[in-house]
Amino acid sequence: MEEKIWKDHYVLLNKDEENELEAFGYKTQGCRRALCITGYILSCGVLLLLFYWKPEWDVWANCVPCSLEEADVILLRTTDEFQKYTRKKVTWIDLSTLALPVGSYSECPLIADKDSVINRAIMKPQLKVRCIQVQKIRYVWDLSVKEFRKVGQLVCGPNAIEVEIRPIWKLLFKEILNPFYVFQAFTLTLWLSQGYIEYSVAIIVLSVISVGLTVYDLRQQSTKLHDLVEEHNKVQVTVCTKNEGFKELESRYLVPGDVFLLDGKKLSLPCDAVLIDGSCIVNEGMLTGESIPVMKTLLPLTESLEPWKAHSMEDYRRHVLFCGTEVIQAKSSGRGPARAVVLQTGFNTAKGDLVRSILYPKPLNFQLYRDAFKFIVGLSAIGVLGLIYTVCVFTYHKKPVADVVAMALLLLTVAVPPAIPAALTTGIVYAQRRLKKKKIFCITPQRINICGQINLVCFDKTGTLTEDGLDLWGILPSEGSRFQKIHKFPSSSPLPWGPVCGAMASCHSLVVLDKKVQGDPLDLKMFEGTHWEIEESSTARNTAGAIAACIVRPGPNASSAPVEGIAILHQFPFSSGLQRMSVVSQKIGEEQYDLYMKGAPETVSSFCRQETVPSDFLEELKTYTSQGFRVIALAHKVLSLPEDVDVGDLEREEVESGLEFLGLLVMENRLKPETKPVLRELAAARIRSIMVTGDNLQTAVTVARNAHMIHEDSKVIIVEASEPEGSAPASIAWRLAEGSKTSAAAPNEVCAHAQEKITLEGEGCHYHFAMNGKSYQVLVKHFYSLLPKILLNATVFARMSPGQKSSLVEELQKLNYYVGMCGDGANDCGALKVAHAGISLSEQEASVASPFTSQIPNIQCVPELIREGRAALVASFAVVKYLTLYGLIQFVGTALLFWQLQIFGNYQYLMQDVVITLLVCLTMSLTEAYPKLAPYRPPGQLISPPLLLSVVLNVCFTIAMQTCGFLLVKQQPWYVALASWRHCSLRNHTLLPTGPGENSTSSSAQSTVLSYEDTTLWPLSSINCIIVAFVFSKGKPFRKPIYTNYVFSAILTLQLAVCLFLFLADMDAVYSGMQFLCTPVIWRVYVLLMLLVTFCVSFFTEDVLLQNKHLWMLIKTCVGYQSKSQYRKWQQMLQRDPNWPPVNTKDFAARSTAEVYINPSYEHRD
């Protein structure tokens, strides 16, 4: 019974999706609740605050586990590495009180479909539904299968993406209840109670400004997002209802299943819908960042019992109109106006999903923030030791309990600088500002530090490494299964009329918008090469009646043609999955129908009659692709159609067969001038570059060679994997690309040569793997164990779909690479979001597709971002180290003074806290990035030997110096334990020390501040803070030298001058204000000598020993250190494998293992 309850207690929501969650059922128990309320009162709200930070503790304390069916509270846990908990209350919706949507049946609408999720969720006869709402999506309890399910019916609420403008008081409370601010409030209360008013007020003012700016920023973001989505919530649409016919309706009342009209006017789509009649031209720029018009066609009517998505396969997107995209043109079919059926509403739509990803971003897993927290915990532990020490000392001297508690808590707070999180934020803000000057915009600033760790960058090809537009280079026509003479562009004579000219003039998806021809750049260049013209909008008449069509006619510069024009009657749009497009056209004034196809040469040739394909087709194709040209094949077929046919009803599979091969269209895609130098710079910095493209494999390899991504002497091994066929298992073949110089070499020779050249980062490696998307998919599915080995040296991935790009980035991350992705933001959305640093090359200031957007459309932004990331990361480490040292320097000084029941004065603390530390934290991160990328990365962890040693050794130097000062001053002949004067006099040099008896009798009147120990320890600790600030502000190799940070250098000089003035000036006013005693000049010289020795030792240790890369490499070798990164382990394994890489061999899979996940949201064309 218990096992059954435990099984029913848990369920997995959104299985195998990005937002997968574990749900646990709990029931509130009265006695537990009463105990918790008592705890809240007795702890003065501390327990409540703890439960606010840890919602799982709240649920475990107040509730008992139970089955999900009985639960009134659901505890949700993410399945990623963060295991983040959230608490959700189960609510009931009374369906009997809900208004029915327009067009629904009035008689018993809720049980019309007995198998629907909503019907199975209704508790009858009460008509109630149990549900929870998670990240704007509602899940109902399905009574039949006993689990929570997403719904898209009545209970999904209005069709509106409602983003609440969060009230200022809510934002304020959320910010100030942050553990950091709570600890700060406790510290400030303690300091104020001790009369330390000046610094406390300064920190309060800074905190108020910091909280105010954060709240203002969050409020602005909330308002912007609200305004962005609000205008689309109130769109007027014409809905087809059963009883009332056509009816104008506000879009918020739409529900899945409603049919609405697209009447030709521009419309911002208020929902996801599938087109069932007519065709549309849509701008999907909001989703993809690419404002190229996309043609949408109606969902074909089939007898298949399969779901429509499965029937259309990955190409289903061509029938779907996505929420937030704009319908530019709608064309009616012969049956009437264009119509669409509502698929998804509100936050379940494509736009809703995008808005949810902004509202609930994926948390960042970065070591720095976890390590900073560990540092704070470590310092707190030291603070607790200080607290115990203080209690012992003050209790031993029989001090009042109030004094003991106050002093103990004071030493605890001294050890933990409350400014660590704020100082880390400051560094990121400066880095973001520097990036903005370089036209790189960032929507998630925390990722800037992560950029400092990037060691692999994936690049899209077209528009990223190469020029955005393609230039028409030539056409290689085919006639009688032989290639004819090439026609080059530009040419003095126009392209002669023929099937090739007809294909180039009509096989495209171009449209005329605002008197300008728009569409895919490739289509545009191809059409321009014919010198034909396109009409704005036309209606062609065929035997079936009037039909909307696009008409193209010969222009004044075109070659003479025996036709008046061509009417493009129907399109089968291009898709990256099918790698082809085709059109059904008709010459004006003729009865005959033509089908033209264009696409990837390998794909198009497979649809042609083999006798029409030239025998040297593959050789010619390789000739051009090996030179880096983009090659498109053209084909044609005369359609034999009955007179009364409706071309809109034609099945693609039926008409796309038995075509005649027309020839190859050769297009030139030049490298951008910045590509080679940037890739050279990344290679010099030992950062791997990978090309991930939708283009032909041979073209991609050639571009990679031309861009020096693959060195001239390197071999390219093509990996070709095939799915299982019949009884034959999946296979993988390895062959040397023809461009490789030693293609005749035996496999073992290649292996040996490659083996010698492998280095740790894969730099200088003499072999590279290249493969296409199909092979990659087979590798993931059937050869997953081989995948890590291949990825270590894979450089070219061609014909990759957007989903495969995302999968590749994730697989590289599993090998512990820090992956950057640079693309044009169109078909790279998924990969840009998944990568550690996604950089979209877009003219927009900020793209929702990626964390970073570069307005300069070339890859120069990649090294810039890595440079700034490294500088920001090093600055963050420096600030954390400095604040740790500052806290511990102050802690040591205070602990020594506590030994004799003394303390630093308020103004002494104020100098250290405000004049030194606060200014150092605000200016330390202003140092700019070093212009040259170093061939290694900065440490990625605070808890690493060099950084920990740096802190530990500097703390040791501090303890040694301050203890020496504290003990030596007591040995001086002029020292007295109790002094009541400040002004300097010759008497100081001859004063005899006070006797022990005298000291004890006057101890009650002794000052808690005035002492020679205090006057000695203050300059030692204060100037030591300036020393560590200088020592930790390392310049090369990641930041410019310290003197280039003029503000910081000036502040350090000024601080040193002020400290020396206060210490050396023989002025009563200074001594009185700072609560110092006058000491002999010789003693002051000794103090300065101690500081000078500390500076020299600290600087030598930090600069010569701890920052010495070669020394650490030697130590690692001596101790046999092994890297924890997966890719390093694989590299070491492959170095010992004499049979790697395999060449001219074929392997077979044992059996199928796992399938790659392709996210349909990102299936866009290249």
Coordinates of N, CA, C and O in Angstrom, one line a residue, residues 737-805:
A737 N 38.8 12.8 -48.0 CA 38.3 13.8 -49.0 C 39.3 13.9 -50.1 O 40.5 13.8 -49.9
E738 N 38.8 14.1 -51.4 CA 39.7 14.1 -52.5 C 40.7 15.2 -52.5 O 41.8 15.2 -53.0
G739 N 40.4 16.3 -51.7 CA 41.3 17.4 -51.7 C 42.5 17.2 -50.8 O 43.5 17.9 -50.8
S740 N 42.5 16.1 -50.0 CA 43.6 15.8 -49.1 C 44.8 15.3 -49.9 O 44.7 14.5 -50.8
K741 N 46.0 15.9 -49.6 CA 47.1 15.7 -50.4 C 47.6 14.2 -50.4 O 48.2 13.8 -51.4
T742 N 47.4 13.5 -49.3 CA 48.0 12.2 -49.3 C 46.9 11.1 -49.3 O 46.8 10.2 -48.5
S743 N 45.9 11.3 -50.2 CA 44.8 10.5 -50.3 C 45.1 9.0 -50.6 O 44.4 8.1 -50.3
A744 N 46.3 8.8 -51.2 CA 46.7 7.5 -51.5 C 47.4 6.8 -50.4 O 47.7 5.6 -50.5
A745 N 47.7 7.5 -49.3 CA 48.4 6.9 -48.2 C 47.6 5.8 -47.5 O 46.4 5.8 -47.5
A746 N 48.3 4.9 -47.0 CA 47.6 3.8 -46.3 C 47.0 4.3 -45.0 O 47.5 5.2 -44.4
P747 N 45.9 3.6 -44.5 CA 45.3 4.1 -43.3 C 46.2 4.2 -42.1 O 46.2 5.2 -41.4
N748 N 47.1 3.2 -42.0 CA 48.0 3.3 -40.8 C 49.0 4.4 -40.9 O 49.4 5.0 -39.9
E749 N 49.4 4.8 -42.1 CA 50.3 5.9 -42.3 C 49.6 7.2 -41.8 O 50.2 8.0 -41.1
V750 N 48.4 7.3 -42.2 CA 47.6 8.5 -41.9 C 47.5 8.6 -40.4 O 47.7 9.7 -39.8
C751 N 47.1 7.5 -39.8 CA 46.9 7.5 -38.3 C 48.2 7.9 -37.6 O 48.2 8.7 -36.7
A752 N 49.3 7.3 -38.0 CA 50.6 7.6 -37.3 C 50.9 9.1 -37.5 O 51.3 9.7 -36.5
H753 N 50.8 9.6 -38.7 CA 51.1 11.0 -38.9 C 50.2 11.9 -38.1 O 50.7 12.9 -37.4
A754 N 48.9 11.5 -38.0 CA 48.0 12.3 -37.3 C 48.3 12.3 -35.8 O 48.2 13.3 -35.1
Q755 N 48.7 11.0 -35.3 CA 49.0 10.9 -33.9 C 50.0 11.8 -33.4 O 50.0 12.3 -32.4
E756 N 51.1 11.9 -34.2 CA 52.3 12.7 -33.8 C 51.9 14.2 -33.6 O 52.4 14.9 -32.8
K757 N 50.9 14.6 -34.4 CA 50.6 16.1 -34.4 C 49.5 16.5 -33.4 O 49.2 17.7 -33.3
I758 N 48.8 15.6 -32.8 CA 47.7 16.0 -31.9 C 48.3 16.7 -30.7 O 49.2 16.3 -30.1
T759 N 47.7 17.9 -30.4 CA 48.0 18.6 -29.2 C 46.8 18.6 -28.3 O 45.7 18.2 -28.7
L760 N 47.0 19.1 -27.1 CA 45.9 19.1 -26.1 C 44.7 19.8 -26.5 O 43.6 19.3 -26.3
E761 N 44.8 20.9 -27.2 CA 43.6 21.7 -27.6 C 43.1 21.2 -29.0 O 42.2 21.7 -29.5
G762 N 43.8 20.3 -29.6 CA 43.5 19.9 -30.9 C 44.0 20.9 -32.0 O 43.7 20.8 -33.1
E763 N 44.9 21.8 -31.5 CA 45.5 22.7 -32.5 C 46.6 22.0 -33.2 O 47.3 21.2 -32.7
G764 N 46.8 22.4 -34.5 CA 47.9 21.8 -35.2 C 47.6 20.3 -35.6 O 48.4 19.6 -36.1
C765 N 46.3 19.9 -35.3 CA 46.0 18.5 -35.6 C 45.9 18.4 -37.1 O 45.4 19.2 -37.8
H766 N 46.5 17.3 -37.6 CA 46.6 17.1 -39.1 C 45.4 16.3 -39.7 O 45.6 15.8 -40.8
Y767 N 44.4 16.1 -39.0 CA 43.2 15.5 -39.6 C 41.9 16.2 -39.0 O 41.9 16.6 -37.9
H768 N 40.9 16.3 -39.9 CA 39.6 16.9 -39.5 C 38.5 16.0 -40.0 O 38.6 15.5 -41.1
F769 N 37.5 15.8 -39.2 CA 36.3 15.1 -39.6 C 35.3 16.1 -40.2 O 35.2 17.2 -39.8
A770 N 34.6 15.6 -41.3 CA 33.5 16.4 -41.8 C 32.3 15.5 -42.1 O 32.6 14.3 -42.5
M771 N 31.1 15.9 -41.9 CA 29.9 15.1 -42.1 C 28.7 15.9 -42.4 O 28.8 17.2 -42.1
N772 N 27.7 15.3 -42.9 CA 26.4 16.0 -43.1 C 25.4 15.7 -41.9 O 25.7 14.9 -41.1
G773 N 24.3 16.4 -42.0 CA 23.3 16.3 -40.9 C 22.7 14.9 -40.8 O 22.5 14.4 -39.7
K774 N 22.6 14.2 -41.9 CA 22.0 12.8 -41.9 C 23.0 11.9 -41.2 O 22.6 11.1 -40.3
S775 N 24.3 12.0 -41.5 CA 25.3 11.2 -40.8 C 25.4 11.5 -39.3 O 25.5 10.6 -38.5
Y776 N 25.3 12.8 -39.0 CA 25.3 13.2 -37.6 C 24.1 12.5 -36.8 O 24.3 12.0 -35.7
Q777 N 22.9 12.5 -37.5 CA 21.8 11.9 -36.8 C 21.9 10.4 -36.6 O 21.6 9.9 -35.6
V778 N 22.5 9.7 -37.6 CA 22.8 8.3 -37.5 C 23.8 8.0 -36.4 O 23.7 7.1 -35.6
L779 N 24.8 8.9 -36.3 CA 25.9 8.7 -35.3 C 25.2 8.8 -33.9 O 25.5 8.0 -33.0
V780 N 24.4 9.8 -33.7 CA 23.7 10.0 -32.4 C 22.8 8.8 -32.1 O 22.7 8.3 -30.9
K781 N 22.2 8.3 -33.1 CA 21.2 7.2 -32.9 C 21.8 5.8 -32.7 O 21.4 5.0 -31.9
H782 N 22.8 5.6 -33.6 CA 23.4 4.2 -33.6 C 24.8 4.1 -33.2 O 25.3 3.0 -32.9
F783 N 25.6 5.2 -33.2 CA 27.0 5.1 -32.9 C 27.4 6.1 -31.8 O 28.4 6.8 -31.9
Y784 N 26.5 6.2 -30.8 CA 26.7 7.3 -29.8 C 28.0 7.2 -29.0 O 28.6 8.2 -28.7
S785 N 28.6 5.9 -28.9 CA 29.8 5.8 -28.2 C 31.0 6.4 -29.0 O 32.0 6.7 -28.4
L786 N 30.8 6.4 -30.3 CA 31.9 7.0 -31.2 C 31.8 8.5 -31.2 O 32.8 9.2 -31.6
L787 N 30.7 9.1 -30.9 CA 30.4 10.5 -31.1 C 31.5 11.4 -30.4 O 32.0 12.3 -31.0
P788 N 31.8 11.2 -29.1 CA 32.9 12.0 -28.5 C 34.2 12.0 -29.2 O 34.8 13.0 -29.4
K789 N 34.6 10.8 -29.7 CA 35.9 10.7 -30.4 C 35.9 11.6 -31.7 O 36.8 12.2 -32.0
I790 N 34.7 11.5 -32.4 CA 34.6 12.3 -33.6 C 34.5 13.8 -33.4 O 35.2 14.6 -34.0
L791 N 33.8 14.1 -32.3 CA 33.6 15.6 -32.0 C 34.9 16.3 -31.7 O 35.0 17.5 -31.9
L792 N 35.9 15.5 -31.1 CA 37.2 16.1 -30.8 C 37.9 16.7 -32.0 O 38.6 17.7 -31.8
N793 N 37.7 16.2 -33.2 CA 38.4 16.7 -34.3 C 37.4 17.0 -35.5 O 37.9 17.1 -36.6
A794 N 36.1 17.0 -35.2 CA 35.2 17.4 -36.3 C 35.2 18.9 -36.5 O 35.1 19.6 -35.5
T795 N 35.3 19.3 -37.7 CA 35.4 20.8 -38.0 C 34.3 21.2 -38.9 O 33.9 22.4 -38.8
V796 N 33.7 20.3 -39.8 CA 32.7 20.8 -40.7 C 31.4 19.9 -40.5 O 31.5 18.7 -40.6
F797 N 30.3 20.6 -40.3 CA 29.0 19.9 -40.3 C 28.1 20.6 -41.3 O 27.8 21.8 -41.2
A798 N 27.8 19.8 -42.4 CA 27.0 20.4 -43.5 C 25.6 19.8 -43.5 O 25.3 18.8 -42.8
R799 N 24.7 20.5 -44.2 CA 23.3 20.1 -44.3 C 22.7 19.8 -43.0 O 22.0 18.8 -42.8
M800 N 23.0 20.7 -42.0 CA 22.5 20.5 -40.6 C 21.1 21.3 -40.5 O 21.1 22.5 -40.8
S801 N 20.1 20.6 -40.0 CA 18.9 21.3 -39.7 C 19.0 22.1 -38.4 O 19.9 21.8 -37.6
P802 N 18.2 23.0 -38.2 CA 18.3 23.8 -36.9 C 18.3 23.0 -35.7 O 19.0 23.3 -34.7
G803 N 17.4 21.9 -35.6 CA 17.4 21.1 -34.5 C 18.7 20.3 -34.2 O 19.1 20.1 -33.1
Q804 N 19.3 19.9 -35.4 CA 20.6 19.2 -35.3 C 21.7 20.1 -34.8 O 22.6 19.7 -34.1
K805 N 21.6 21.4 -35.2 CA 22.6 22.4 -34.7 C 22.5 22.5 -33.2 O 23.6 22.5 -32.5

